[in-house]
Amino acid sequence: MAPPSEEHLGPVPDLRPGPVTGAGAFGARAASDDAFKQLFECNPLPMWVYALDDLSVLAVNEAALVQYGYSAEEFLAMRITELRPPEDWERLRRDVREPGPSLRPSGLWRHLRRDGSVIDVDVRAHRLTFSGRPASLVLALDVTERLRAERELARLALHDALTGLPNRALLVDRLGQSIARAERGSVVPAVIFLDLDRFKTVNDGKGYSAGDRVLVEVAKRLSEVAGPGGTVGRVGGDEFAIVVEAVAGLDEAKAVSRRVAWALEVPFELAAARVFVSASQGIAVASPGEPAERVLSKADIAMRAAKASGSARPQVADDKAVARESSRLDGEIELRRAIEEDELVLHYQPVVRLGPLKVVGAEALVRWAHPRRGLLGPGEFLPIAEASGLIIPLGEWVLRHALADAAAWVSPDGSASGASIAVNVAAAQLGVANLPFVIARSIRAAGIAASRVHLEVTEGALIRDLERAAEVLGALRDLGVHVDVDDYGTGFSSLSYVQRLPVDTLKLDRTFVTRLGSAGGDDSIAASVLGLGRSLQLAVIAEGVETLEQKHRLEELGYELAQGFLFARPMPGAEFRRLLTSGPLASGALPSRGAP
Ligand code: C2E
Ligand code: MG
Ligand code: MG
């Protein structure tokens, strides 16, 4: 079969290289002469040939003429020095004289076009003999655009797109340079870290484009305050930092911080509104040799202290606050690892039916089996989880494991247990849009009936945002799970807000149970919560029952469900499984004082 090239392309020129001299290219073999010439002249890549002795141009193709803007006559009358700015001539001469291989990349050059503009070119060259003269065939690709794009990318990687300010990485780099420059003892750089107060209300109230305009204007004002001796960077959404190149001491840094406050005092005039912005500020003065990251984070920590205090005064970084912060961070890192490595464990506290006592379910309570510190209660790590956002993965972990455990529970008669499983859901989890999905997934994975699942939400979390709560609880109820209001009665709000929420159970807080049955005991709240529950057809569970007197009083009031150390303490899963199948509470007897 004929080679496809002949079929489709017509006669194929002889592409074998001619004699190594190169003279053959336009030389003797007349048959292929024109074809070779065409390959050069019509080549879409800009090329020319110049003589190595006098640098005169011997041949040029059309693509090169277009790239440089010359006519063929003009180009052929030039020496290639004319394509280069004079400052590059020396490099050109060296390049020409250098022996080396005949095929050579010669790198990036700047070339002049006819109109005087400069382009960046990537040059490749091949030494040859052309019309009997030592010459060089040059291919010069215009890479101006590519280089510009690369430079822009590099710049963007170090600058904030909205304000054009250096980003955190660049700011840290500059700070590091300033610290390195600082003379021991005399002057050092300082960092002022600032975070706009309540900036979210600008975004929420006036829209994101208004928020953006405020940020751009803040950037401008800060740059004016910082002056030529300072670098302003945007280090977070509404966080900025100023590196003051050299201060003689803290007072000077404080003076800059005061000027920052003044600069922000002028209202921000937007098209449709006037916005007032203030910032919390933290100041850190670098010590010679101190790592830049550390100085910046010291200022950041100080800023957070200023924000927490609610005062307009800047806070100055101090080492104690830094130590506290770093131990908080350590705790966070450790807890994250604990969740990943399954160091958390669940204990279960029975929920009992009063009268002839019987376990009807359990509440899952999380503990941390800490490798060094032993079994930690939730009070020791939930605050860290909540402050760091780890409460979200922690909450998912608890759901997954509690439901899987409960799915395996067995009744005294050997059948699958129908006991309820209550899982605490933190306020932050309510705010996560995919909570119903996460719960549905855990239920499916465990293969448990949704009707056995109770989610405990504290009263505090509910009243924070009733509307949002109603929405989320509605979605949860659609899944078929129950919603229990935990610590009921502690929210300092009217007891009847629950009317407006799709909830199933009220868990009377322990404080009201404690007041029962003792001398001068007060049972008014316990009574009214039960009354409210009845009228709204909600179950009511009394929490924290510790004494027989409390139990009796609850029974007199009409309580049917309870939880507390009197009946049982929270216990490991295996223990609860035994209790449910064959323990005293399974059959209805009251244990002496609950397992330890
Ligand atoms: P809570 O949900 O109100 O859980 C009841 C707490 O009261 C448990 O404390 C339990 O051990 C304790 N308790 C039960 N009966 C008695 C009693 O008769 N007397 C006394 N003095 N205390 C009793 P624990 O396990 O330390 O949990 C404390 C809180 O931590 C829980 O209060 C709950 O708000 C939170 N928590 C526990 N586990 C989780 C969890 O998995 N997720 C979330 N988000 N929070 C959890
Ligand atoms: Mg609870
Ligand atoms: Mg509670």
XYZ file of C-alpha atoms and ligand atoms in Angstrom:
644
model
C 0.000 0.000 0.000
C 1.185 3.481 -0.773
C 2.211 5.517 2.262
C -0.630 7.833 3.288
C 1.525 10.873 2.792
C 1.652 10.282 -0.930
C -2.046 9.667 -1.139
C -3.093 12.777 0.761
C -0.325 15.223 0.546
C 1.093 14.709 -2.887
C 4.805 14.215 -3.401
C 6.715 14.367 -0.153
C 9.847 16.512 -0.224
C 13.058 14.794 0.689
C 13.482 15.749 4.314
C 16.729 13.913 4.841
C 19.390 16.413 5.850
C 21.713 17.403 3.078
C 25.497 17.478 3.501
C 26.276 18.640 7.004
C 27.537 21.939 5.718
C 23.964 23.012 5.257
C 24.860 24.368 1.869
C 22.565 21.829 0.294
C 19.502 23.412 1.763
C 19.198 25.982 -0.948
C 21.875 24.480 -3.094
C 22.422 21.838 -5.664
C 19.446 19.530 -5.546
C 17.176 21.508 -7.744
C 14.247 19.098 -7.497
C 13.681 19.729 -3.810
C 15.028 23.258 -3.729
C 11.673 24.962 -3.932
C 10.120 22.681 -1.369
C 12.848 23.441 1.166
C 12.644 27.122 0.473
C 8.938 26.895 1.103
C 9.480 25.152 4.398
C 11.512 28.143 5.498
C 9.540 30.953 3.958
C 6.105 29.688 4.853
C 7.057 28.384 8.237
C 4.628 29.816 10.795
C 7.505 30.223 13.244
C 9.541 33.426 12.793
C 13.008 32.572 11.438
C 15.996 34.186 9.832
C 19.579 33.397 8.970
C 22.419 35.756 9.762
C 26.127 35.699 9.012
C 28.297 35.039 12.050
C 31.132 37.249 10.731
C 29.346 40.576 10.232
C 25.951 39.776 11.783
C 24.160 40.735 8.576
C 20.827 39.110 7.794
C 21.041 36.623 4.919
C 17.459 35.323 4.806
C 14.228 35.947 6.633
C 10.790 34.366 6.513
C 7.391 35.963 6.436
C 6.453 35.124 10.014
C 9.525 37.037 11.208
C 8.614 40.059 9.071
C 5.152 40.087 10.624
C 6.535 39.688 14.126
C 8.959 42.594 13.766
C 6.984 44.818 11.404
C 9.634 45.168 8.700
C 9.445 44.644 4.962
C 11.681 41.933 3.496
C 13.994 44.541 1.962
C 14.390 46.356 5.266
C 15.036 43.177 7.209
C 17.556 41.855 4.704
C 19.438 45.169 4.890
C 19.852 44.918 8.692
C 22.398 43.556 11.045
C 20.884 41.596 13.846
C 22.266 44.049 16.384
C 19.476 46.329 15.222
C 16.970 43.872 16.655
C 18.500 44.227 20.092
C 18.570 47.078 22.550
C 22.189 48.348 22.818
C 22.548 47.085 26.381
C 22.167 43.534 25.077
C 24.875 43.841 22.381
C 27.652 42.570 24.595
C 25.673 39.449 25.445
C 24.939 39.007 21.754
C 28.616 39.224 20.859
C 29.528 36.636 23.468
C 26.766 34.406 22.226
C 27.974 34.643 18.624
C 31.591 33.950 19.508
C 30.853 31.024 21.752
C 31.740 27.757 20.015
C 29.492 25.053 21.499
C 27.116 22.723 19.673
C 25.603 23.738 16.382
C 22.032 23.293 17.648
C 21.534 25.558 20.613
C 18.843 27.169 22.643
C 20.012 30.671 23.245
C 17.383 31.575 25.763
C 15.233 34.573 26.445
C 16.072 37.873 24.767
C 14.490 41.219 24.369
C 14.023 42.223 20.746
C 13.067 45.534 19.217
C 10.274 45.758 16.717
C 10.318 48.304 13.942
C 7.985 50.604 15.885
C 10.415 50.644 18.795
C 8.362 48.389 21.053
C 10.183 45.658 22.895
C 9.102 42.037 22.833
C 10.345 39.071 24.829
C 11.500 36.246 22.612
C 12.573 32.694 23.214
C 15.421 32.083 20.766
C 16.671 28.786 19.323
C 19.552 28.725 16.879
C 21.353 26.316 14.599
C 24.853 26.958 13.258
C 25.295 26.189 9.580
C 27.092 27.250 6.478
C 24.858 29.403 4.365
C 25.836 30.367 0.825
C 29.370 29.455 1.829
C 29.424 31.647 4.940
C 29.358 30.573 8.572
C 25.886 31.515 9.689
C 23.173 30.884 12.214
C 19.566 29.942 11.597
C 17.467 31.589 14.256
C 13.973 30.795 15.456
C 12.549 33.543 17.668
C 9.209 32.980 19.383
C 7.396 35.975 20.812
C 6.675 35.051 24.450
C 5.830 38.559 25.662
C 2.234 37.645 26.484
C 3.169 34.397 28.148
C 5.786 36.073 30.336
C 3.387 38.853 31.207
C 0.773 36.305 32.243
C 3.341 34.421 34.279
C 4.476 37.587 36.009
C 0.872 38.501 36.709
C 0.219 35.074 38.182
C 3.270 35.393 40.378
C 2.100 38.828 41.468
C -1.414 37.572 42.128
C -0.045 34.748 44.213
C 1.402 37.388 46.496
C -1.290 40.035 46.325
C -4.895 40.274 47.275
C -7.011 40.587 44.134
C -9.563 42.986 45.623
C -7.348 45.597 47.229
C -4.068 44.956 45.410
C -2.343 44.800 48.801
C 0.323 42.213 49.592
C -1.243 39.066 50.968
C -0.184 37.284 54.113
C 2.700 35.404 52.465
C 4.243 38.539 50.999
C 3.685 40.510 54.186
C 5.449 37.855 56.227
C 8.288 37.918 53.712
C 8.634 41.709 53.996
C 8.454 41.523 57.770
C 11.193 38.907 57.748
C 13.381 41.208 55.651
C 12.744 44.111 58.013
C 13.646 41.991 61.010
C 16.834 40.867 59.278
C 17.726 44.496 58.504
C 16.990 45.708 62.001
C 20.105 46.593 63.957
C 20.319 44.840 67.271
C 18.891 47.115 69.939
C 18.335 50.308 67.965
C 15.229 50.007 65.797
C 12.994 47.054 65.032
C 9.864 46.558 62.956
C 6.447 46.461 64.581
C 3.240 44.864 63.384
C -0.214 46.292 63.818
C -2.868 43.677 63.220
C -6.400 44.872 62.722
C -9.758 43.283 62.220
C -12.777 45.352 61.260
C -15.550 45.281 63.862
C -18.927 43.906 62.858
C -17.930 43.977 59.208
C -20.408 41.176 58.586
C -23.225 43.644 59.170
C -21.969 45.735 56.245
C -21.927 42.685 53.978
C -25.282 41.449 55.233
C -26.993 44.798 55.357
C -25.581 46.606 52.340
C -24.491 43.751 50.126
C -21.152 42.274 49.219
C -20.236 44.884 46.644
C -20.655 47.572 49.300
C -18.520 45.443 51.600
C -15.890 45.206 48.872
C -15.862 48.960 48.396
C -15.347 49.482 52.107
C -12.424 47.050 52.082
C -10.806 48.829 49.148
C -11.224 52.175 50.888
C -9.879 50.799 54.167
C -6.855 49.499 52.247
C -6.301 52.952 50.802
C -6.547 54.724 54.130
C -4.259 52.244 55.836
C -1.676 52.655 53.066
C -1.768 56.420 53.616
C -1.280 55.989 57.345
C 1.538 53.497 56.847
C 3.387 55.803 54.468
C 6.470 54.806 52.517
C 8.105 53.210 55.565
C 5.284 50.743 56.080
C 3.765 47.793 54.303
C 0.052 47.171 54.503
C -1.243 43.703 53.760
C -4.639 42.085 53.671
C -4.255 38.932 55.673
C -7.848 37.735 55.843
C -11.396 38.675 54.839
C -11.609 41.793 56.968
C -8.169 41.523 58.520
C -5.268 43.781 57.673
C -1.773 44.098 59.036
C 0.700 46.931 58.856
C 4.395 46.288 59.087
C 6.026 49.453 60.375
C 9.565 49.202 59.082
C 11.439 50.597 62.059
C 10.208 51.851 65.394
C 12.272 53.037 68.299
C 9.827 51.407 70.677
C 6.273 50.564 71.558
C 5.187 54.207 71.815
C 5.938 54.780 68.186
C 3.935 51.706 67.198
C 1.055 52.915 69.362
C 1.150 56.260 67.586
C 0.674 54.523 64.235
C -2.175 52.509 65.707
C -3.842 55.732 66.865
C -3.533 57.187 63.383
C -5.155 54.028 62.017
C -8.118 54.525 64.350
C -8.454 58.161 63.280
C -8.263 57.268 59.614
C -11.136 54.829 60.000
C -13.245 57.288 61.988
C -14.147 59.214 58.845
C -17.368 57.602 57.611
C -17.250 55.585 54.404
C -19.473 57.164 51.803
C -20.999 54.550 49.545
C -23.384 55.352 46.720
C -26.469 54.646 48.773
C -25.251 54.766 52.304
C -22.802 56.059 54.816
C -20.999 53.326 56.696
C -19.097 53.594 59.947
C -16.234 51.209 60.480
C -13.952 50.627 63.414
C -11.262 48.076 63.960
C -9.832 46.086 66.830
C -6.071 46.355 66.883
C -3.214 44.311 68.237
C 0.382 45.476 68.325
C 3.542 43.410 68.431
C 7.054 44.795 68.355
C 9.549 42.351 66.885
C 12.660 41.282 68.732
C 15.855 40.942 66.731
C 15.998 37.516 65.120
C 12.385 36.670 65.913
C 10.602 34.635 63.203
C 8.245 36.871 61.208
C 5.320 34.424 61.436
C 5.562 34.548 65.198
C 5.486 38.340 65.348
C 2.458 38.433 63.098
C 0.600 35.836 65.119
C 1.460 37.650 68.356
C -0.151 40.771 66.945
C -3.096 38.642 65.813
C -3.558 37.197 69.319
C -3.353 40.674 70.823
C -5.969 41.864 68.335
C -8.312 39.081 69.429
C -7.827 40.087 73.041
C -8.738 43.660 72.087
C -11.816 42.417 70.262
C -12.875 40.244 73.194
C -12.520 43.170 75.593
C -14.765 45.232 73.338
C -12.577 48.240 73.927
C -11.398 50.553 71.209
C -7.910 50.506 72.703
C -5.299 48.441 70.920
C -3.832 45.541 72.851
C -0.126 44.963 73.020
C 1.086 41.400 72.591
C 2.386 39.860 75.758
C 4.074 36.542 76.175
C 1.499 35.145 78.583
C -1.312 35.612 76.088
C 0.851 33.991 73.437
C 1.495 30.999 75.702
C -2.221 30.684 76.442
C -3.046 30.840 72.782
C -0.470 28.287 71.833
C -1.733 25.878 74.484
C -5.230 26.383 73.133
C -3.903 25.572 69.675
C -2.135 22.505 71.040
C -5.403 21.363 72.591
C -7.128 21.847 69.284
C -4.513 19.866 67.390
C -4.706 17.085 69.955
C -8.478 16.945 69.841
C -8.474 16.834 66.060
C -6.140 13.867 66.237
C -8.295 12.254 68.919
C -11.347 12.402 66.669
C -9.415 10.967 63.747
C -7.841 8.228 65.804
C -11.021 7.215 67.604
C -9.892 8.200 71.068
C -13.398 9.376 71.852
C -15.715 6.959 73.610
C -19.402 7.059 74.327
C -20.936 6.355 77.685
C -24.628 5.744 78.006
C -26.868 6.956 80.789
C -30.187 5.119 81.058
C -33.469 6.971 80.775
C -35.995 5.203 82.983
C -39.718 4.967 83.275
C -40.853 5.685 86.826
C -43.311 3.529 88.729
C -41.982 0.050 88.235
C -38.582 1.176 87.021
C -37.637 0.197 83.521
C -34.970 1.362 81.097
C -36.615 2.885 78.075
C -33.558 4.329 76.449
C -30.223 6.020 76.972
C -28.453 9.273 76.370
C -25.064 9.073 74.667
C -22.457 11.189 76.468
C -19.060 11.669 74.938
C -15.754 11.142 76.743
C -12.160 11.347 75.629
C -9.927 8.419 76.533
C -6.851 10.612 76.645
C -3.606 8.653 76.303
C -1.947 10.565 79.178
C -4.672 12.296 81.127
C -7.127 9.404 81.372
C -10.867 9.595 80.754
C -11.896 13.225 80.250
C -15.449 14.489 80.623
C -17.061 16.682 77.983
C -16.513 19.788 80.111
C -12.782 19.430 79.500
C -12.823 19.356 75.726
C -16.188 20.480 74.366
C -15.252 24.150 74.869
C -12.178 23.580 72.671
C -14.326 21.738 70.157
C -16.839 24.546 70.086
C -14.306 27.347 69.809
C -12.410 25.629 67.014
C -15.275 24.296 64.953
C -14.194 20.735 65.712
C -17.616 20.291 67.275
C -18.908 19.568 63.771
C -16.763 16.482 63.056
C -17.031 15.505 66.724
C -20.816 15.690 66.525
C -20.827 13.527 63.430
C -18.584 11.015 65.143
C -20.960 10.806 68.095
C -24.006 10.399 65.874
C -22.413 7.677 63.812
C -21.230 5.654 66.781
C -24.243 6.166 69.039
C -26.695 5.080 66.365
C -24.565 2.106 65.359
C -24.308 1.014 69.015
C -28.026 1.411 69.621
C -28.893 -0.555 66.501
C -27.230 -3.579 68.115
C -29.039 -3.372 71.462
C -31.043 -6.435 72.476
C -34.109 -6.758 74.772
C -34.362 -9.211 77.676
C -36.401 -11.529 75.448
C -33.605 -11.622 72.881
C -35.368 -9.522 70.280
C -33.942 -6.318 68.886
C -34.391 -3.545 71.402
C -36.702 -0.650 70.748
C -35.011 1.495 73.407
C -34.513 5.117 72.461
C -31.094 6.625 71.861
C -30.606 10.309 72.628
C -27.722 12.215 71.070
C -26.727 15.736 72.044
C -26.542 18.173 69.152
C -24.514 21.331 69.693
C -25.720 24.776 68.732
C -23.069 25.023 66.030
C -24.317 21.817 64.424
C -27.766 23.362 64.073
C -26.198 26.083 61.981
C -24.735 23.652 59.463
C -26.984 23.349 56.461
C -26.365 19.651 55.886
C -27.273 18.514 59.419
C -30.457 16.686 58.323
C -28.427 14.950 55.637
C -25.724 13.931 58.124
C -28.352 12.537 60.469
C -30.187 10.711 57.704
C -26.900 9.192 56.594
C -26.038 8.018 60.123
C -29.492 6.480 60.513
C -29.147 4.653 57.214
C -25.626 3.486 57.962
C -26.665 2.165 61.375
C -29.831 0.576 60.047
C -31.810 1.919 62.996
C -35.460 3.010 63.046
C -35.562 6.810 62.982
C -38.331 6.723 65.580
C -35.805 5.441 68.164
C -33.556 8.437 67.665
C -33.818 11.531 69.881
C -31.739 14.612 69.222
C -31.133 16.785 72.254
C -30.815 20.454 71.545
C -30.174 22.808 74.425
C -32.632 25.519 75.167
C -29.854 28.075 74.784
C -29.168 26.956 71.209
C -32.847 27.180 70.321
C -33.589 30.635 71.601
C -30.515 32.097 69.965
C -32.364 32.101 66.650
C -35.903 30.805 66.937
C -36.720 31.117 63.261
C -33.709 29.194 62.119
C -34.300 26.630 64.870
C -37.890 26.097 63.740
C -36.687 25.467 60.213
C -33.978 22.982 61.185
C -36.105 21.148 63.725
C -38.851 20.851 61.122
C -36.382 19.211 58.749
C -35.234 16.843 61.496
C -38.749 15.896 62.356
C -39.400 15.126 58.688
C -36.721 12.470 59.038
C -38.863 10.805 61.686
C -36.540 11.509 64.612
C -37.591 13.118 67.898
C -36.358 16.472 69.046
C -35.764 16.934 72.790
C -35.166 20.280 74.438
C -32.221 19.776 76.794
C -31.609 21.706 80.022
C -35.142 23.017 79.772
C -35.925 25.954 82.021
C -32.410 27.413 82.077
C -32.806 29.644 79.044
C -34.212 32.610 80.957
C -36.961 32.937 78.420
C -40.648 32.331 78.626
C -41.288 28.628 78.994
C -43.852 28.694 76.252
C -41.575 29.461 73.286
C -41.575 25.719 72.655
C -45.124 26.103 71.411
C -43.682 27.579 68.262
C -41.158 24.813 67.707
C -41.611 21.285 66.409
C -40.261 19.504 69.505
C -41.310 16.266 71.196
C -39.739 16.185 74.622
C -38.704 18.599 77.352
C -35.821 17.619 79.589
C -36.342 19.444 82.859
C -32.970 20.787 83.905
C -31.218 19.254 86.884
C -31.318 22.516 88.868
C -35.108 22.230 89.243
C -34.883 18.592 90.267
C -32.286 19.471 92.906
C -34.791 21.854 94.513
C -37.339 19.099 94.972
C -37.984 17.139 98.091
C -35.594 18.945 100.396
C -36.744 21.157 103.245
C -38.074 24.381 101.751
C -37.897 22.676 98.369
C -39.464 24.385 95.431
C -41.415 22.314 92.995
C -43.255 25.072 91.166
C -41.107 24.915 88.027
C -41.103 21.131 87.909
C -44.881 21.239 88.169
C -45.409 23.914 85.559
C -43.042 22.296 83.055
C -44.980 19.063 83.369
C -48.242 20.983 82.944
C -46.898 22.707 79.842
C -45.696 19.400 78.455
C -49.081 17.849 78.946
C -50.930 20.702 77.332
C -48.622 20.632 74.314
C -48.557 16.833 74.306
C -44.825 16.672 74.887
C -43.024 14.040 76.905
C -41.144 15.400 79.922
C -37.983 13.840 81.353
C -36.630 14.916 84.733
C -32.831 15.132 84.599
C -30.300 14.685 87.384
C -32.389 12.713 89.848
C -30.045 11.887 92.718
C -32.215 11.073 95.721
C -35.200 8.943 96.548
C -37.022 12.044 97.841
C -36.649 13.685 94.457
C -37.914 10.555 92.751
C -40.966 10.346 95.026
C -41.832 13.985 94.579
C -41.529 13.641 90.806
C -43.856 10.661 90.894
C -46.336 12.616 93.003
C -46.248 15.439 90.488
C -46.990 12.908 87.757
C -43.582 12.555 86.114
C -43.146 9.345 84.154
C -39.624 9.609 82.802
C -36.358 10.389 84.536
C -32.610 10.189 84.330
C -30.048 10.535 87.096
C -27.351 9.069 89.245
C -30.031 7.538 91.495
C -30.876 5.108 88.719
C -27.572 4.839 86.931
C -24.519 6.845 86.044
C -23.344 7.087 82.472
C -21.611 3.777 81.712
C -19.558 2.212 78.928
C -21.510 0.786 76.017
C -20.910 -2.856 76.898
C -22.184 -2.293 80.411
C -25.309 -0.584 79.169
C -25.966 -3.461 76.756
C -25.838 -5.889 79.696
C -28.094 -3.661 81.776
C -30.610 -3.467 78.959
C -30.710 -7.217 78.430
C -30.398 -8.609 81.900
C -29.689 -5.884 84.442
C -31.917 -4.891 87.360
C -33.414 -1.925 85.526
C -34.342 -4.146 82.617
C -36.599 -6.101 84.943
C -37.756 -3.099 86.917
C -35.762 -3.174 90.166
C -33.994 -0.121 91.559
C -30.266 -0.618 92.009
C -28.771 0.475 95.293
C -27.082 3.686 94.159
C -26.234 3.376 90.466
C -23.030 2.006 89.046
C -19.990 4.217 89.686
P -26.500 17.003 79.285
O -26.831 16.695 77.891
O -27.501 17.749 80.079
O -26.146 15.617 79.926
C -26.398 15.297 81.255
C -25.198 15.542 82.082
O -25.581 15.463 83.432
C -24.124 14.479 81.911
O -22.885 15.069 82.168
C -24.467 13.509 82.997
O -23.370 12.727 83.423
C -24.887 14.435 84.096
N -25.791 13.796 85.007
C -26.706 12.856 84.760
N -27.374 12.520 85.892
C -26.872 13.278 86.871
C -27.147 13.413 88.267
O -27.997 12.753 88.848
N -26.431 14.339 88.954
C -25.491 15.092 88.378
N -24.837 15.948 89.109
N -25.198 15.000 87.046
C -25.889 14.108 86.303
P -21.700 14.954 81.229
O -21.612 13.605 80.626
O -20.511 15.499 81.909
O -22.103 15.914 80.036
C -22.201 17.263 80.265
C -22.777 17.956 79.078
O -21.892 17.850 77.976
C -24.060 17.365 78.592
O -25.122 17.815 79.351
C -24.113 17.871 77.195
O -24.588 19.178 77.154
C -22.652 17.882 76.819
N -22.381 16.682 76.026
C -22.087 15.431 76.422
N -21.902 14.629 75.372
C -22.097 15.391 74.285
C -22.049 15.142 72.869
O -21.847 14.024 72.408
N -22.281 16.187 72.055
C -22.560 17.423 72.541
N -22.777 18.402 71.663
N -22.620 17.689 73.830
C -22.396 16.689 74.698
Mg -28.277 15.993 76.942
Mg -29.299 18.184 80.131
